[in-house]
């Protein structure tokens, strides 16, 4: 069976950074993934990476702190795939306490081995593990509050998952391959447990390197709607919130910089929390009850809310009005009272 990547016919659309006048405004207008060529090619990190892996590694080491971080390792036999074990009772990798300086030393050592284990540090705040990285490698991507994080390792494959936030992922060293699916493909991706996950987000159980269509037959339909992209140092890809994406890093040294932000006020809650509560309260109700609650959700949440509470005086609208910071606090307090009954 060909790999998932070999079966995908559609590529993520592309543009070049020179064709973008204002990157934050450009990103704010995007609703589907797009590759931005050379978006960070001006970074010293990228300049070193284009010379050699070793120069890139040495450059990052010069900026790295010895602050403790979580690192991960998978045996060579796993091909860099960070996933569950065969029984789904645990995982096929280990995590351990380290720091970025020590991890970079491990990656240097791994380069001398024909078939090394996989090592990586995932999603760690740049300001924490390499305090001068952002100052020396700047990029303005959004006016919203933005989390900037580093992923550092050798070969790795992170199973298809989604993020709650918009994401600009920039390749600073090595290469990355992305396979993406729109949110509506959730039913065809065979998503695993929500509360027991390899890295915090629920993931597809399909092995994209060797997809088993007898066990996961609807994955064939997902592939018909998939997009793929290969990125070199200096390239970036914008991934809208809730788009499923698998990320593979090839080579002996890879660095990815993520910019994550929500196009929402900071006082608004995480929608995933509402999903969990809905599963607790609604998922196992009789079908007729669920249908009625779906009508209520459409009325109060998903429809155009410009008419919501229009018949109510502004000073007593409460939750029916705009959810500002004060209203958000009231909602949280109300939830706490009800959940603790």
mmCIF file of C-alpha atoms in Angstrom:
data_model
loop_
_atom_site.group_PDB
_atom_site.id
_atom_site.type_symbol
_atom_site.label_atom_id
_atom_site.label_comp_id
_atom_site.label_asym_id
_atom_site.label_seq_id
_atom_site.Cartn_x
_atom_site.Cartn_y
_atom_site.Cartn_z
ATOM 1 C CA UNK A 1 0.000 0.000 0.000
ATOM 2 C CA UNK A 2 1.479 3.407 -0.972
ATOM 3 C CA UNK A 3 2.002 5.880 1.851
ATOM 4 C CA UNK A 4 -0.551 8.622 2.438
ATOM 5 C CA UNK A 5 1.837 11.208 1.015
ATOM 6 C CA UNK A 6 2.167 9.232 -2.226
ATOM 7 C CA UNK A 7 -1.603 9.126 -2.674
ATOM 8 C CA UNK A 8 -2.301 12.834 -2.172
ATOM 9 C CA UNK A 9 -2.881 14.712 -5.420
ATOM 10 C CA UNK A 10 -3.480 18.232 -4.131
ATOM 11 C CA UNK A 11 -0.725 20.554 -2.966
ATOM 12 C CA UNK A 12 -1.161 23.398 -0.522
ATOM 13 C CA UNK A 13 -1.377 26.676 -2.451
ATOM 14 C CA UNK A 14 1.749 28.834 -2.360
ATOM 15 C CA UNK A 15 2.804 32.451 -2.486
ATOM 16 C CA UNK A 16 6.099 34.281 -1.978
ATOM 17 C CA UNK A 17 6.800 36.703 0.827
ATOM 18 C CA UNK A 18 7.806 39.362 -1.724
ATOM 19 C CA UNK A 19 4.210 39.374 -2.973
ATOM 20 C CA UNK A 20 2.815 40.199 0.497
ATOM 21 C CA UNK A 21 2.687 43.851 1.540
ATOM 22 C CA UNK A 22 1.598 43.301 5.138
ATOM 23 C CA UNK A 23 2.031 39.820 6.624
ATOM 24 C CA UNK A 24 -0.281 40.232 9.669
ATOM 25 C CA UNK A 25 -3.140 41.539 7.505
ATOM 26 C CA UNK A 26 -2.499 38.840 4.923
ATOM 27 C CA UNK A 27 -2.643 36.078 7.536
ATOM 28 C CA UNK A 28 -5.806 37.521 9.094
ATOM 29 C CA UNK A 29 -7.570 37.089 5.741
ATOM 30 C CA UNK A 30 -6.635 33.422 5.250
ATOM 31 C CA UNK A 31 -9.175 30.680 5.942
ATOM 32 C CA UNK A 32 -7.366 27.708 4.336
ATOM 33 C CA UNK A 33 -3.697 26.661 4.519
ATOM 34 C CA UNK A 34 -1.090 28.460 2.464
ATOM 35 C CA UNK A 35 2.689 28.060 2.108
ATOM 36 C CA UNK A 36 4.669 31.298 2.206
ATOM 37 C CA UNK A 37 8.006 30.800 0.511
ATOM 38 C CA UNK A 38 11.018 32.543 2.077
ATOM 39 C CA UNK A 39 8.933 34.083 4.864
ATOM 40 C CA UNK A 40 11.867 33.804 7.279
ATOM 41 C CA UNK A 41 14.791 33.410 4.901
ATOM 42 C CA UNK A 42 16.309 36.580 6.391
ATOM 43 C CA UNK A 43 16.872 34.874 9.747
ATOM 44 C CA UNK A 44 20.499 34.210 10.753
ATOM 45 C CA UNK A 45 19.282 30.753 11.823
ATOM 46 C CA UNK A 46 18.100 30.009 8.283
ATOM 47 C CA UNK A 47 21.268 31.435 6.742
ATOM 48 C CA UNK A 48 23.307 29.015 8.854
ATOM 49 C CA UNK A 49 20.977 26.112 8.018
ATOM 50 C CA UNK A 50 21.466 26.710 4.302
ATOM 51 C CA UNK A 51 25.195 26.294 4.837
ATOM 52 C CA UNK A 52 25.058 23.030 6.816
ATOM 53 C CA UNK A 53 23.238 21.227 9.591
ATOM 54 C CA UNK A 54 26.282 21.595 11.830
ATOM 55 C CA UNK A 55 26.418 25.374 11.391
ATOM 56 C CA UNK A 56 22.722 25.635 12.206
ATOM 57 C CA UNK A 57 23.163 23.425 15.271
ATOM 58 C CA UNK A 58 26.122 25.464 16.474
ATOM 59 C CA UNK A 59 24.210 28.710 15.965
ATOM 60 C CA UNK A 60 21.250 27.497 18.017
ATOM 61 C CA UNK A 61 23.582 26.211 20.711
ATOM 62 C CA UNK A 62 25.019 29.723 21.029
ATOM 63 C CA UNK A 63 21.530 30.990 21.928
ATOM 64 C CA UNK A 64 20.358 28.042 24.043
ATOM 65 C CA UNK A 65 19.805 28.287 27.770
ATOM 66 C CA UNK A 66 20.267 25.529 30.351
ATOM 67 C CA UNK A 67 16.697 25.911 31.621
ATOM 68 C CA UNK A 68 15.062 22.507 32.170
ATOM 69 C CA UNK A 69 12.830 21.229 29.358
ATOM 70 C CA UNK A 70 10.986 18.027 28.498
ATOM 71 C CA UNK A 71 12.680 16.005 25.774
ATOM 72 C CA UNK A 72 11.433 12.904 23.984
ATOM 73 C CA UNK A 73 13.107 9.877 22.438
ATOM 74 C CA UNK A 74 11.821 6.994 20.303
ATOM 75 C CA UNK A 75 13.852 3.893 19.369
ATOM 76 C CA UNK A 76 15.165 3.720 15.809
ATOM 77 C CA UNK A 77 12.728 0.899 14.992
ATOM 78 C CA UNK A 78 9.805 3.340 15.356
ATOM 79 C CA UNK A 79 11.050 5.359 12.335
ATOM 80 C CA UNK A 80 10.573 8.578 14.281
ATOM 81 C CA UNK A 81 6.847 7.993 14.734
ATOM 82 C CA UNK A 82 5.756 9.256 18.159
ATOM 83 C CA UNK A 83 2.627 7.274 18.937
ATOM 84 C CA UNK A 84 0.879 4.795 21.203
ATOM 85 C CA UNK A 85 2.362 1.375 21.933
ATOM 86 C CA UNK A 86 0.817 -1.663 20.236
ATOM 87 C CA UNK A 87 -1.750 -2.195 23.020
ATOM 88 C CA UNK A 88 -2.571 1.530 23.343
ATOM 89 C CA UNK A 89 -1.829 1.142 27.046
ATOM 90 C CA UNK A 90 1.031 3.622 26.844
ATOM 91 C CA UNK A 91 3.356 5.141 24.289
ATOM 92 C CA UNK A 92 6.195 3.964 22.052
ATOM 93 C CA UNK A 93 8.532 6.734 23.222
ATOM 94 C CA UNK A 94 9.988 8.017 26.466
ATOM 95 C CA UNK A 95 10.239 11.487 27.904
ATOM 96 C CA UNK A 96 12.963 12.770 30.148
ATOM 97 C CA UNK A 97 14.236 15.945 31.784
ATOM 98 C CA UNK A 98 16.896 17.779 29.798
ATOM 99 C CA UNK A 99 17.773 21.230 28.517
ATOM 100 C CA UNK A 100 18.280 22.571 25.022
ATOM 101 C CA UNK A 101 22.087 22.569 25.302
ATOM 102 C CA UNK A 102 22.114 18.903 26.306
ATOM 103 C CA UNK A 103 19.594 17.961 23.612
ATOM 104 C CA UNK A 104 21.718 19.619 20.939
ATOM 105 C CA UNK A 105 24.657 17.561 22.198
ATOM 106 C CA UNK A 106 22.586 14.384 21.796
ATOM 107 C CA UNK A 107 21.677 15.389 18.256
ATOM 108 C CA UNK A 108 25.356 15.942 17.433
ATOM 109 C CA UNK A 109 26.157 12.482 18.745
ATOM 110 C CA UNK A 110 23.228 10.940 16.827
ATOM 111 C CA UNK A 111 24.671 12.281 13.562
ATOM 112 C CA UNK A 112 27.575 9.861 13.957
ATOM 113 C CA UNK A 113 25.275 6.798 14.106
ATOM 114 C CA UNK A 114 23.990 5.045 10.986
ATOM 115 C CA UNK A 115 20.455 4.424 12.348
ATOM 116 C CA UNK A 116 20.053 6.656 15.396
ATOM 117 C CA UNK A 117 17.132 6.906 17.759
ATOM 118 C CA UNK A 118 14.828 9.874 17.336
ATOM 119 C CA UNK A 119 15.174 12.826 19.710
ATOM 120 C CA UNK A 120 13.190 16.014 19.930
ATOM 121 C CA UNK A 121 12.029 18.863 22.105
ATOM 122 C CA UNK A 122 8.490 19.870 21.278
ATOM 123 C CA UNK A 123 6.665 23.184 21.543
ATOM 124 C CA UNK A 124 8.838 24.995 24.086
ATOM 125 C CA UNK A 125 8.578 28.770 24.451
ATOM 126 C CA UNK A 126 11.441 30.458 22.621
ATOM 127 C CA UNK A 127 11.896 33.053 25.365
ATOM 128 C CA UNK A 128 12.382 30.241 27.851
ATOM 129 C CA UNK A 129 14.806 27.877 26.109
ATOM 130 C CA UNK A 130 16.590 30.356 23.804
ATOM 131 C CA UNK A 131 15.892 33.866 25.163
ATOM 132 C CA UNK A 132 17.587 35.787 22.341
ATOM 133 C CA UNK A 133 16.223 33.708 19.473
ATOM 134 C CA UNK A 134 13.214 35.892 18.643
ATOM 135 C CA UNK A 135 15.180 39.128 18.986
ATOM 136 C CA UNK A 136 17.820 37.824 16.586
ATOM 137 C CA UNK A 137 15.320 36.117 14.261
ATOM 138 C CA UNK A 138 12.315 38.460 14.194
ATOM 139 C CA UNK A 139 8.991 38.072 12.392
ATOM 140 C CA UNK A 140 5.795 40.029 13.007
ATOM 141 C CA UNK A 141 2.824 37.786 12.261
ATOM 142 C CA UNK A 142 -0.188 39.128 14.179
ATOM 143 C CA UNK A 143 -1.369 41.910 16.481
ATOM 144 C CA UNK A 144 -2.992 39.273 18.715
ATOM 145 C CA UNK A 145 -1.265 37.777 21.728
ATOM 146 C CA UNK A 146 1.056 35.175 20.223
ATOM 147 C CA UNK A 147 2.903 32.156 21.608
ATOM 148 C CA UNK A 148 6.272 31.619 19.919
ATOM 149 C CA UNK A 149 7.741 28.157 20.390
ATOM 150 C CA UNK A 150 10.587 25.944 19.210
ATOM 151 C CA UNK A 151 10.614 22.334 18.012
ATOM 152 C CA UNK A 152 14.114 20.857 17.772
ATOM 153 C CA UNK A 153 15.147 17.304 16.839
ATOM 154 C CA UNK A 154 16.251 14.889 14.155
ATOM 155 C CA UNK A 155 13.785 12.644 12.276
ATOM 156 C CA UNK A 156 10.277 12.643 13.730
ATOM 157 C CA UNK A 157 6.669 12.125 12.722
ATOM 158 C CA UNK A 158 3.873 13.717 14.732
ATOM 159 C CA UNK A 159 0.483 12.088 14.089
ATOM 160 C CA UNK A 160 -2.328 14.096 12.525
ATOM 161 C CA UNK A 161 -3.873 16.423 15.104
ATOM 162 C CA UNK A 162 -5.447 19.866 15.256
ATOM 163 C CA UNK A 163 -4.656 23.019 17.203
ATOM 164 C CA UNK A 164 -7.158 25.378 18.796
ATOM 165 C CA UNK A 165 -5.249 28.377 17.475
ATOM 166 C CA UNK A 166 -4.142 29.690 14.111
ATOM 167 C CA UNK A 167 -0.579 28.669 13.404
ATOM 168 C CA UNK A 168 2.285 29.936 11.273
ATOM 169 C CA UNK A 169 4.948 27.217 11.265
ATOM 170 C CA UNK A 170 8.356 28.341 9.985
ATOM 171 C CA UNK A 171 11.127 25.932 9.033
ATOM 172 C CA UNK A 172 14.384 27.274 10.451
ATOM 173 C CA UNK A 173 16.542 24.205 9.717
ATOM 174 C CA UNK A 174 16.110 20.867 7.987
ATOM 175 C CA UNK A 175 12.912 20.115 6.094
ATOM 176 C CA UNK A 176 9.287 19.412 6.958
ATOM 177 C CA UNK A 177 6.461 17.635 5.184
ATOM 178 C CA UNK A 178 2.886 18.532 6.110
ATOM 179 C CA UNK A 179 -0.250 16.531 5.319
ATOM 180 C CA UNK A 180 -3.416 18.476 6.036
ATOM 181 C CA UNK A 181 -7.152 17.803 6.148
ATOM 182 C CA UNK A 182 -10.060 20.238 6.590
ATOM 183 C CA UNK A 183 -11.931 20.048 9.914
ATOM 184 C CA UNK A 184 -14.928 18.259 8.382
ATOM 185 C CA UNK A 185 -12.752 15.177 7.729
ATOM 186 C CA UNK A 186 -12.746 14.361 11.447
ATOM 187 C CA UNK A 187 -15.044 11.371 10.873
ATOM 188 C CA UNK A 188 -12.665 9.865 8.290
ATOM 189 C CA UNK A 189 -9.446 10.197 10.299
ATOM 190 C CA UNK A 190 -10.249 7.720 13.076
ATOM 191 C CA UNK A 191 -9.341 9.971 15.979
ATOM 192 C CA UNK A 192 -8.138 8.319 19.181
ATOM 193 C CA UNK A 193 -8.991 9.097 22.812
ATOM 194 C CA UNK A 194 -9.504 12.705 23.851
ATOM 195 C CA UNK A 195 -8.083 12.374 27.366
ATOM 196 C CA UNK A 196 -5.196 9.938 26.716
ATOM 197 C CA UNK A 197 -2.996 11.373 23.981
ATOM 198 C CA UNK A 198 0.690 11.243 22.978
ATOM 199 C CA UNK A 199 1.184 15.010 23.259
ATOM 200 C CA UNK A 200 -1.951 16.696 24.558
ATOM 201 C CA UNK A 201 -4.103 16.718 21.422
ATOM 202 C CA UNK A 202 -6.184 13.837 20.108
ATOM 203 C CA UNK A 203 -4.544 12.193 17.079
ATOM 204 C CA UNK A 204 -5.435 10.050 14.088
ATOM 205 C CA UNK A 205 -4.809 6.360 14.681
ATOM 206 C CA UNK A 206 -3.907 5.787 11.021
ATOM 207 C CA UNK A 207 -0.248 5.124 10.229
ATOM 208 C CA UNK A 208 0.256 7.472 7.278
ATOM 209 C CA UNK A 209 3.379 5.601 6.185
ATOM 210 C CA UNK A 210 1.411 2.362 5.802
ATOM 211 C CA UNK A 211 -2.328 3.155 5.880
ATOM 212 C CA UNK A 212 -4.464 0.106 6.656
ATOM 213 C CA UNK A 213 -7.636 0.678 4.661
ATOM 214 C CA UNK A 214 -9.185 -2.579 5.859
ATOM 215 C CA UNK A 215 -9.085 -1.343 9.426
ATOM 216 C CA UNK A 216 -9.636 2.333 8.505
ATOM 217 C CA UNK A 217 -11.680 2.271 5.255
ATOM 218 C CA UNK A 218 -12.969 5.869 5.471
ATOM 219 C CA UNK A 219 -9.378 7.137 5.433
ATOM 220 C CA UNK A 220 -9.496 6.702 1.658
ATOM 221 C CA UNK A 221 -12.108 9.472 1.561
ATOM 222 C CA UNK A 222 -9.963 11.645 3.805
ATOM 223 C CA UNK A 223 -7.071 11.263 1.364
ATOM 224 C CA UNK A 224 -9.271 12.561 -1.451
ATOM 225 C CA UNK A 225 -9.585 15.799 0.530
ATOM 226 C CA UNK A 226 -5.991 15.981 1.757
ATOM 227 C CA UNK A 227 -3.347 18.580 0.963
ATOM 228 C CA UNK A 228 0.412 18.181 1.194
ATOM 229 C CA UNK A 229 3.371 20.527 1.329
ATOM 230 C CA UNK A 230 7.132 20.194 1.613
ATOM 231 C CA UNK A 231 9.011 23.068 3.206
ATOM 232 C CA UNK A 232 12.695 23.982 3.109
ATOM 233 C CA UNK A 233 14.581 26.327 5.467
ATOM 234 C CA UNK A 234 13.061 29.810 5.243
ATOM 235 C CA UNK A 235 9.573 28.598 4.263
ATOM 236 C CA UNK A 236 6.463 28.810 6.400
ATOM 237 C CA UNK A 237 2.962 27.396 6.310
ATOM 238 C CA UNK A 238 -0.167 28.983 7.724
ATOM 239 C CA UNK A 239 -2.515 26.394 9.253
ATOM 240 C CA UNK A 240 -5.913 27.712 10.351
ATOM 241 C CA UNK A 241 -7.302 26.576 13.682
ATOM 242 C CA UNK A 242 -8.910 23.105 13.668
ATOM 243 C CA UNK A 243 -7.260 21.940 10.424
ATOM 244 C CA UNK A 244 -5.859 18.441 10.947
ATOM 245 C CA UNK A 245 -2.168 18.138 10.132
ATOM 246 C CA UNK A 246 0.551 15.528 10.342
ATOM 247 C CA UNK A 247 4.100 16.867 10.470
ATOM 248 C CA UNK A 248 7.184 14.889 9.455
ATOM 249 C CA UNK A 249 10.733 16.099 9.914
ATOM 250 C CA UNK A 250 13.430 14.589 7.745
ATOM 251 C CA UNK A 251 17.161 14.761 8.231
ATOM 252 C CA UNK A 252 19.686 14.833 11.034
ATOM 253 C CA UNK A 253 18.803 18.273 12.408
ATOM 254 C CA UNK A 254 15.483 20.087 12.233
ATOM 255 C CA UNK A 255 14.179 23.272 13.804
ATOM 256 C CA UNK A 256 10.619 24.543 13.518
ATOM 257 C CA UNK A 257 9.335 27.820 14.955
ATOM 258 C CA UNK A 258 5.609 28.039 15.675
ATOM 259 C CA UNK A 259 3.568 31.192 16.074
ATOM 260 C CA UNK A 260 0.179 30.426 17.642
ATOM 261 C CA UNK A 261 -2.617 32.924 18.170
ATOM 262 C CA UNK A 262 -6.388 33.010 18.553
ATOM 263 C CA UNK A 263 -8.510 35.527 16.700
ATOM 264 C CA UNK A 264 -10.512 36.066 19.846
ATOM 265 C CA UNK A 265 -10.427 38.180 22.964
ATOM 266 C CA UNK A 266 -8.173 36.756 25.666
ATOM 267 C CA UNK A 267 -11.055 36.496 28.160
ATOM 268 C CA UNK A 268 -12.975 34.023 25.981
ATOM 269 C CA UNK A 269 -12.784 30.365 26.995
ATOM 270 C CA UNK A 270 -11.283 27.441 25.092
ATOM 271 C CA UNK A 271 -14.006 25.909 22.870
ATOM 272 C CA UNK A 272 -12.628 22.432 23.593
ATOM 273 C CA UNK A 273 -13.776 22.822 27.200
ATOM 274 C CA UNK A 274 -17.309 23.397 25.913
ATOM 275 C CA UNK A 275 -16.993 20.269 23.761
ATOM 276 C CA UNK A 276 -16.046 18.171 26.794
ATOM 277 C CA UNK A 277 -18.965 19.548 28.802
ATOM 278 C CA UNK A 278 -21.319 18.870 25.902
ATOM 279 C CA UNK A 279 -20.124 15.264 25.773
ATOM 280 C CA UNK A 280 -20.832 14.962 29.487
ATOM 281 C CA UNK A 281 -24.266 16.561 29.235
ATOM 282 C CA UNK A 282 -25.633 15.764 25.761
ATOM 283 C CA UNK A 283 -23.817 12.932 23.943
ATOM 284 C CA UNK A 284 -25.734 10.077 25.610
ATOM 285 C CA UNK A 285 -29.197 11.641 25.672
ATOM 286 C CA UNK A 286 -32.053 10.142 23.622
ATOM 287 C CA UNK A 287 -31.893 11.111 19.941
ATOM 288 C CA UNK A 288 -34.942 13.373 20.150
ATOM 289 C CA UNK A 289 -33.461 15.269 23.087
ATOM 290 C CA UNK A 290 -30.155 15.714 21.248
ATOM 291 C CA UNK A 291 -31.989 17.068 18.218
ATOM 292 C CA UNK A 292 -33.766 19.610 20.402
ATOM 293 C CA UNK A 293 -30.541 20.657 22.067
ATOM 294 C CA UNK A 294 -28.980 21.018 18.625
ATOM 295 C CA UNK A 295 -31.745 23.509 17.822
ATOM 296 C CA UNK A 296 -30.962 25.426 21.002
ATOM 297 C CA UNK A 297 -27.227 25.457 20.249
ATOM 298 C CA UNK A 298 -27.914 26.759 16.745
ATOM 299 C CA UNK A 299 -30.085 29.517 18.210
ATOM 300 C CA UNK A 300 -27.779 30.611 21.020
ATOM 301 C CA UNK A 301 -24.316 29.827 19.627
ATOM 302 C CA UNK A 302 -23.963 29.009 15.942
ATOM 303 C CA UNK A 303 -26.472 31.262 14.179
ATOM 304 C CA UNK A 304 -25.963 34.954 13.528
ATOM 305 C CA UNK A 305 -26.258 36.356 17.046
ATOM 306 C CA UNK A 306 -27.121 39.895 16.004
ATOM 307 C CA UNK A 307 -30.779 39.165 16.861
ATOM 308 C CA UNK A 308 -30.007 37.326 20.088
ATOM 309 C CA UNK A 309 -31.707 39.155 22.924
ATOM 310 C CA UNK A 310 -32.957 41.943 20.638
ATOM 311 C CA UNK A 311 -36.220 42.013 22.571
ATOM 312 C CA UNK A 312 -34.375 42.520 25.886
ATOM 313 C CA UNK A 313 -33.227 45.912 27.281
ATOM 314 C CA UNK A 314 -29.463 46.315 27.008
ATOM 315 C CA UNK A 315 -28.956 46.653 30.759
ATOM 316 C CA UNK A 316 -30.443 43.209 31.475
ATOM 317 C CA UNK A 317 -29.224 41.207 28.454
ATOM 318 C CA UNK A 318 -26.452 39.575 30.453
ATOM 319 C CA UNK A 319 -25.069 36.548 28.614
ATOM 320 C CA UNK A 320 -27.306 37.301 25.617
ATOM 321 C CA UNK A 321 -25.236 40.421 24.935
ATOM 322 C CA UNK A 322 -21.588 40.714 23.960
ATOM 323 C CA UNK A 323 -19.350 38.584 26.141
ATOM 324 C CA UNK A 324 -16.919 41.127 27.547
ATOM 325 C CA UNK A 325 -14.411 40.430 30.305
ATOM 326 C CA UNK A 326 -16.919 41.065 33.091
ATOM 327 C CA UNK A 327 -19.551 38.848 31.481
ATOM 328 C CA UNK A 328 -16.955 36.114 30.967
ATOM 329 C CA UNK A 329 -16.204 36.158 34.699
ATOM 330 C CA UNK A 330 -19.912 35.863 35.489
ATOM 331 C CA UNK A 331 -20.278 32.898 33.131
ATOM 332 C CA UNK A 332 -17.300 31.135 34.693
ATOM 333 C CA UNK A 333 -18.720 31.692 38.173
ATOM 334 C CA UNK A 334 -22.096 30.369 37.076
ATOM 335 C CA UNK A 335 -20.449 27.281 35.573
ATOM 336 C CA UNK A 336 -18.476 26.628 38.736
ATOM 337 C CA UNK A 337 -21.660 26.788 40.809
ATOM 338 C CA UNK A 338 -23.479 24.360 38.513
ATOM 339 C CA UNK A 339 -20.578 21.918 38.056
ATOM 340 C CA UNK A 340 -20.036 21.726 41.808
ATOM 341 C CA UNK A 341 -23.633 20.855 42.640
#
